[in-house]
Every structure is written in structure tokens, then in C-alpha cells.
Short mmCIF file of C-alpha atoms and ligand atoms in Angstrom, two decimals:
data_model
loop_
_atom_site.label_atom_id
_atom_site.label_comp_id
_atom_site.label_asym_id
_atom_site.label_seq_id
_atom_site.Cartn_x
_atom_site.Cartn_y
_atom_site.Cartn_z
CA MET A 1 96.34 108.23 79.79
CA ALA A 2 99.26 108.65 82.19
CA LEU A 3 98.88 108.46 85.93
CA ILE A 4 100.19 111.49 87.80
CA ALA A 5 102.05 111.62 91.05
CA PRO A 6 102.91 115.22 92.09
CA SER A 7 106.01 115.32 94.23
CA ILE A 8 105.38 117.46 97.23
CA LEU A 9 109.11 118.31 97.42
CA SER A 10 108.18 121.39 95.42
CA ALA A 11 104.95 122.14 97.31
CA ASP A 12 104.60 125.15 99.69
CA PHE A 13 105.51 123.73 103.11
CA ASN A 14 103.83 126.67 104.75
CA ASN A 15 100.61 125.79 103.08
CA LEU A 16 100.92 122.05 102.54
CA GLU A 17 97.22 121.42 103.15
CA LYS A 18 96.23 123.90 100.50
CA ASP A 19 98.68 122.34 97.95
CA ILE A 20 97.49 118.80 98.81
CA LYS A 21 93.86 119.91 98.07
CA ALA A 22 95.05 121.44 94.79
CA ILE A 23 96.29 118.07 93.51
CA SER A 24 93.07 116.15 94.23
CA SER A 25 92.68 115.29 90.55
CA ALA A 26 96.09 113.50 90.54
CA ASP A 27 96.41 109.78 91.14
CA TYR A 28 98.99 109.60 93.88
CA VAL A 29 100.85 111.88 96.27
CA HIS A 30 104.62 111.35 95.69
CA ILE A 31 106.60 111.79 98.89
CA ASP A 32 110.39 112.12 98.72
CA VAL A 33 112.11 110.91 101.85
CA MET A 34 115.78 111.92 101.97
CA ASP A 35 118.31 111.24 104.77
CA GLY A 36 121.37 113.25 103.93
CA GLN A 37 123.28 110.06 103.37
CA PHE A 38 121.99 108.20 100.39
CA VAL A 39 121.33 111.67 98.83
CA PRO A 40 122.81 115.06 99.77
CA ASN A 41 119.56 116.43 101.12
CA ILE A 42 117.22 115.85 104.08
CA THR A 43 113.44 116.07 103.84
CA ILE A 44 110.65 114.46 105.72
CA GLY A 45 109.81 111.32 107.70
CA PRO A 46 106.96 109.26 109.04
CA VAL A 47 105.59 112.05 111.34
CA VAL A 48 104.81 114.30 108.47
CA ILE A 49 103.41 111.42 106.37
CA LYS A 50 101.11 110.46 109.20
CA ASN A 51 99.62 113.94 109.17
CA LEU A 52 99.43 114.12 105.38
CA LYS A 53 97.43 110.90 105.43
CA LYS A 54 94.69 112.72 107.45
CA ILE A 55 94.16 115.29 104.74
CA THR A 56 94.07 113.33 101.49
CA SER A 57 92.41 110.13 100.21
CA LEU A 58 94.97 109.76 97.41
CA PRO A 59 97.31 106.84 97.75
CA LEU A 60 100.72 107.88 99.27
CA ASP A 61 103.64 107.00 97.02
CA VAL A 62 106.63 107.04 99.31
CA HIS A 63 110.06 107.14 97.66
CA LEU A 64 112.75 106.25 100.14
CA MET A 65 116.15 107.77 99.31
CA ILE A 66 117.69 106.54 102.53
CA VAL A 67 120.34 104.05 103.58
CA LYS A 68 119.22 100.96 105.52
CA PRO A 69 115.56 101.26 104.43
CA GLU A 70 114.84 97.95 106.14
CA ASN A 71 115.03 99.68 109.46
CA LEU A 72 112.06 102.01 108.66
CA ILE A 73 109.68 99.99 106.44
CA ASP A 74 107.23 99.39 109.32
CA ASP A 75 107.25 103.01 110.46
CA PHE A 76 106.49 104.30 106.93
CA ARG A 77 103.74 101.71 106.51
CA LYS A 78 102.21 102.61 109.83
CA ALA A 79 102.37 106.30 108.95
CA GLY A 80 100.21 105.55 105.92
CA ALA A 81 102.47 104.76 102.94
CA ASP A 82 100.51 102.83 100.28
CA ILE A 83 103.46 102.30 97.95
CA ILE A 84 106.89 101.93 99.46
CA THR A 85 109.74 102.29 96.97
CA VAL A 86 113.35 101.58 97.96
CA HIS A 87 116.51 102.10 95.97
CA TYR A 88 118.33 99.15 94.42
CA GLU A 89 121.59 100.99 95.28
CA ALA A 90 120.64 101.25 98.95
CA SER A 91 120.04 97.58 99.65
CA HIS A 92 122.42 94.64 100.00
CA HIS A 93 119.51 92.20 100.22
CA LEU A 94 116.89 93.51 97.92
CA ASP A 95 114.90 90.24 97.71
CA ARG A 96 114.55 90.19 101.49
CA LEU A 97 113.62 93.88 101.54
CA ILE A 98 110.88 93.43 98.91
CA HIS A 99 109.38 90.59 101.04
CA GLN A 100 109.60 92.79 104.02
CA ILE A 101 107.58 95.53 102.29
CA LYS A 102 105.04 93.05 100.98
CA ALA A 103 104.56 91.59 104.40
CA THR A 104 103.18 95.01 105.53
CA ASP A 105 100.64 94.74 102.69
CA ALA A 106 102.00 97.90 101.03
CA LYS A 107 102.80 97.84 97.33
CA ALA A 108 106.49 97.30 96.69
CA GLY A 109 108.54 99.53 94.37
CA VAL A 110 112.17 99.49 93.46
CA SER A 111 114.04 102.55 92.01
CA ILE A 112 117.25 102.84 90.06
CA ASN A 113 119.51 105.86 89.68
CA PRO A 114 120.26 107.09 86.20
CA ALA A 115 123.59 105.31 85.90
CA THR A 116 122.28 101.95 87.04
CA PRO A 117 121.34 99.48 84.28
CA VAL A 118 117.70 98.37 84.38
CA GLU A 119 118.64 94.74 83.77
CA VAL A 120 119.67 94.41 87.40
CA LEU A 121 116.00 94.30 88.21
CA PHE A 122 115.00 91.58 85.78
CA PRO A 123 115.43 88.71 88.36
CA ILE A 124 113.01 90.34 90.85
CA LEU A 125 110.45 91.88 88.36
CA GLU A 126 107.78 89.25 89.23
CA LEU A 127 108.03 90.17 92.89
CA ILE A 128 107.38 93.90 92.62
CA ASP A 129 104.48 96.16 91.81
CA LEU A 130 106.44 99.14 90.47
CA VAL A 131 109.81 100.15 89.02
CA LEU A 132 110.77 103.79 89.49
CA ILE A 133 113.24 104.96 86.92
CA MET A 134 115.15 108.04 88.13
CA SER A 135 115.55 110.53 85.26
CA VAL A 136 117.62 112.97 87.37
CA ASN A 137 120.26 112.23 90.04
CA PRO A 138 118.04 111.95 93.19
CA GLY A 139 118.28 114.66 95.86
CA PHE A 140 116.63 117.80 94.52
CA GLY A 141 113.60 119.00 92.60
CA GLY A 142 113.79 121.19 89.51
CA GLN A 143 116.61 119.36 87.66
CA LYS A 144 116.79 118.69 83.94
CA PHE A 145 115.55 115.40 82.51
CA ILE A 146 118.30 112.97 81.56
CA PRO A 147 117.37 111.68 78.04
CA TYR A 148 119.30 108.34 78.11
CA THR A 149 116.99 107.07 80.92
CA LEU A 150 114.25 106.62 78.31
CA GLU A 151 116.20 103.75 76.75
CA LYS A 152 115.90 101.96 80.07
CA VAL A 153 112.22 102.51 80.11
CA LYS A 154 111.88 100.93 76.62
CA THR A 155 114.04 97.91 77.65
CA LEU A 156 112.01 97.51 80.82
CA LYS A 157 108.61 97.80 79.05
CA SER A 158 109.60 95.05 76.61
CA LYS A 159 110.69 92.77 79.42
CA ILE A 160 107.44 93.42 81.31
CA THR A 161 105.45 92.62 78.16
CA GLU A 162 107.49 89.56 77.45
CA LEU A 163 106.88 88.23 80.93
CA GLY A 164 103.22 89.12 80.84
CA LEU A 165 103.51 91.10 84.06
CA SER A 166 101.48 94.16 85.22
CA THR A 167 104.41 95.92 86.83
CA LEU A 168 103.98 99.66 86.56
CA ILE A 169 106.77 101.92 85.35
CA GLU A 170 107.14 105.26 87.09
CA ILE A 171 109.58 108.00 86.10
CA ASP A 172 110.87 110.72 88.41
CA GLY A 173 112.73 113.90 87.67
CA GLY A 174 112.54 116.64 85.08
CA VAL A 175 109.10 115.74 83.79
CA THR A 176 107.39 118.69 82.08
CA THR A 177 104.31 119.22 79.86
CA ASP A 178 106.77 119.41 76.94
CA ASN A 179 108.50 116.04 77.47
CA ALA A 180 105.58 114.08 78.99
CA LYS A 181 104.37 112.73 75.62
CA GLU A 182 107.78 111.30 74.64
CA ILE A 183 108.10 109.78 78.11
CA THR A 184 104.64 108.02 78.07
CA ASN A 185 105.23 106.88 74.49
CA ALA A 186 108.37 105.07 75.76
CA GLY A 187 106.17 103.03 78.14
CA VAL A 188 105.90 105.02 81.39
CA ASP A 189 102.65 104.53 83.34
CA ILE A 190 103.18 107.06 86.22
CA LEU A 191 104.69 110.52 85.82
CA VAL A 192 106.17 112.02 88.95
CA ALA A 193 106.27 115.82 88.66
CA GLY A 194 107.34 118.27 91.30
CA SER A 195 108.23 121.73 90.04
CA THR A 196 106.10 121.39 86.90
CA VAL A 197 102.96 120.90 89.01
CA PHE A 198 103.61 123.14 92.05
CA ASN A 199 105.31 126.03 90.23
CA SER A 200 102.43 126.29 87.80
CA ASN A 201 99.73 128.88 88.32
CA ASN A 202 96.98 126.44 87.45
CA ILE A 203 97.73 123.17 89.20
CA PRO A 204 94.66 121.25 88.01
CA ALA A 205 95.18 122.28 84.41
CA THR A 206 98.83 121.29 84.57
CA ILE A 207 97.88 117.83 85.98
CA GLN A 208 95.36 117.46 83.18
CA ALA A 209 97.94 118.43 80.60
CA LEU A 210 100.34 115.80 81.96
CA LYS A 211 97.58 113.23 81.92
CA ASN A 212 96.69 113.88 78.36
CA ALA A 213 100.24 113.74 77.05
C1 DX5 B 1 114.33 113.85 93.29
C2 DX5 B 1 112.93 113.47 93.70
C3 DX5 B 1 111.85 113.88 92.77
C4 DX5 B 1 111.74 115.35 92.58
C5 DX5 B 1 111.23 115.60 91.25
O1 DX5 B 1 115.18 113.21 94.05
O2 DX5 B 1 112.86 112.04 93.81
O3 DX5 B 1 110.61 113.29 93.15
O4 DX5 B 1 110.90 115.96 93.59
O5 DX5 B 1 111.20 116.99 91.07
P1 DX5 B 1 110.99 117.61 89.62
O6 DX5 B 1 109.75 117.09 89.05
O7 DX5 B 1 110.94 119.07 89.90
O8 DX5 B 1 112.14 117.23 88.80
ZN1 ZN B 2 110.88 110.96 94.03
#
């Protein structure tokens, strides 16, 4: 059964508390942090996360799409991030950055954009808790799933199995109740879903459908 991480990027920001309550059957709250530099969009920061933390007991899965993430790791951890995921493409010193995240006692994730080969993460796989494969170009919700990213999931899954690791594979972008089965069959553990969950008229049923895929 897949783990589900609804992305609040597609939630109703005028009724965030209501939408957070509606996803209580999910496994994580996925929070997309964008800075207008690493990606062409700006979203939310530690202040909002700190307040979200007060209204949910689900772990906060914080996806940093920002340049120089090393400057803000402590702030996001203090705000309540349980998983901190940084982009491979945003860091010149990834090994150091992973250690910095782990020193805060948060779980450490690394994400790759669709065009980045997954093999770049092989040297650091044993250091991290999670790999986030982007299945759209990061920046916006509601985009179409890029099919070739599933090949990277399969390659990664074999490597994790070969090394006997428990690293989780998360996928983000364009996940729907129609493609969730193919995605989990490829080896994905955690499905991020924004528009599929929050645009549905029965959020708990949609989460269940994604779980069962
Ligand atoms: C995109 C974000 C995603 C996004 C997913 O940059 O990282 O988390 O919200 O949205 P959907 O599920 O609508 O593709
Ligand atoms: Zn995301």
C-alpha cells in the first residue's frame, strides 16, 4: 500500500485548516517551498509551516525548491519540518548539506529534476532517508506526469534493493488515481498528489483510492 503525501500547493489557502483536517487519513503533509529563483514561483516559508504544525499531527514533508538551502535548514526544522528534502541541482556540497539536515534530527531527502539522471545519487544513497523523483518540472501544481521518470524509479529501486537499504522513494508531480498503480508498481513508496487530492470532491475517498493503487 502506497503512502500518501498531499501537496498543499493545491489546497484552499483561505481555508487551509479545513483542508488540512480533510487529509487526516494521509501519511504526510507535503509542503512545497519555492523561492522564485530555483523555480519560477514563490510559495511559503517557515512562518506558515510553524502555524501548520499546530493544526496537524501528520509529519511535515518539506520540499525545498530554493537556492542556497543550507542557509535555511535550521529555520525549517525549528518551524516543524520532519522531513527536509533539498534539490541535488541546488547544492554544490550535497554531502555537507545532508549532514547538516541530519544534525537537526530531521529525516533527510534529496530530490532530482526530471532531466537529472538518478545515478548521481548513488554515492550518497546510504546517507539519506528518502529520494524524491520529480515527475514534472518543479514550480507548479497541476502539470502532466512525465513518463520517462518511471525508468529512474526502477533503476533506483534496484540499487536500493542491491544495497539492502530502506531508503524511501517518493514521486512528485502529475500523480492521479489513473496512473498511481503503474507508479507504485515501478517501486515508489510515497505518492505526492496536489491537484488530484484537493480538486476532488471527496478528499478522503481520493486518498484511499491512491493508497489502494
Ligand atoms: C511541484 C511541486 C508539487 C506539486 C504537485 O513543483 O513540487 O508538489 O504541488 O502538484 P500536482 O500533484 O498537482 O502535480
Ligand atoms: Zn513537491
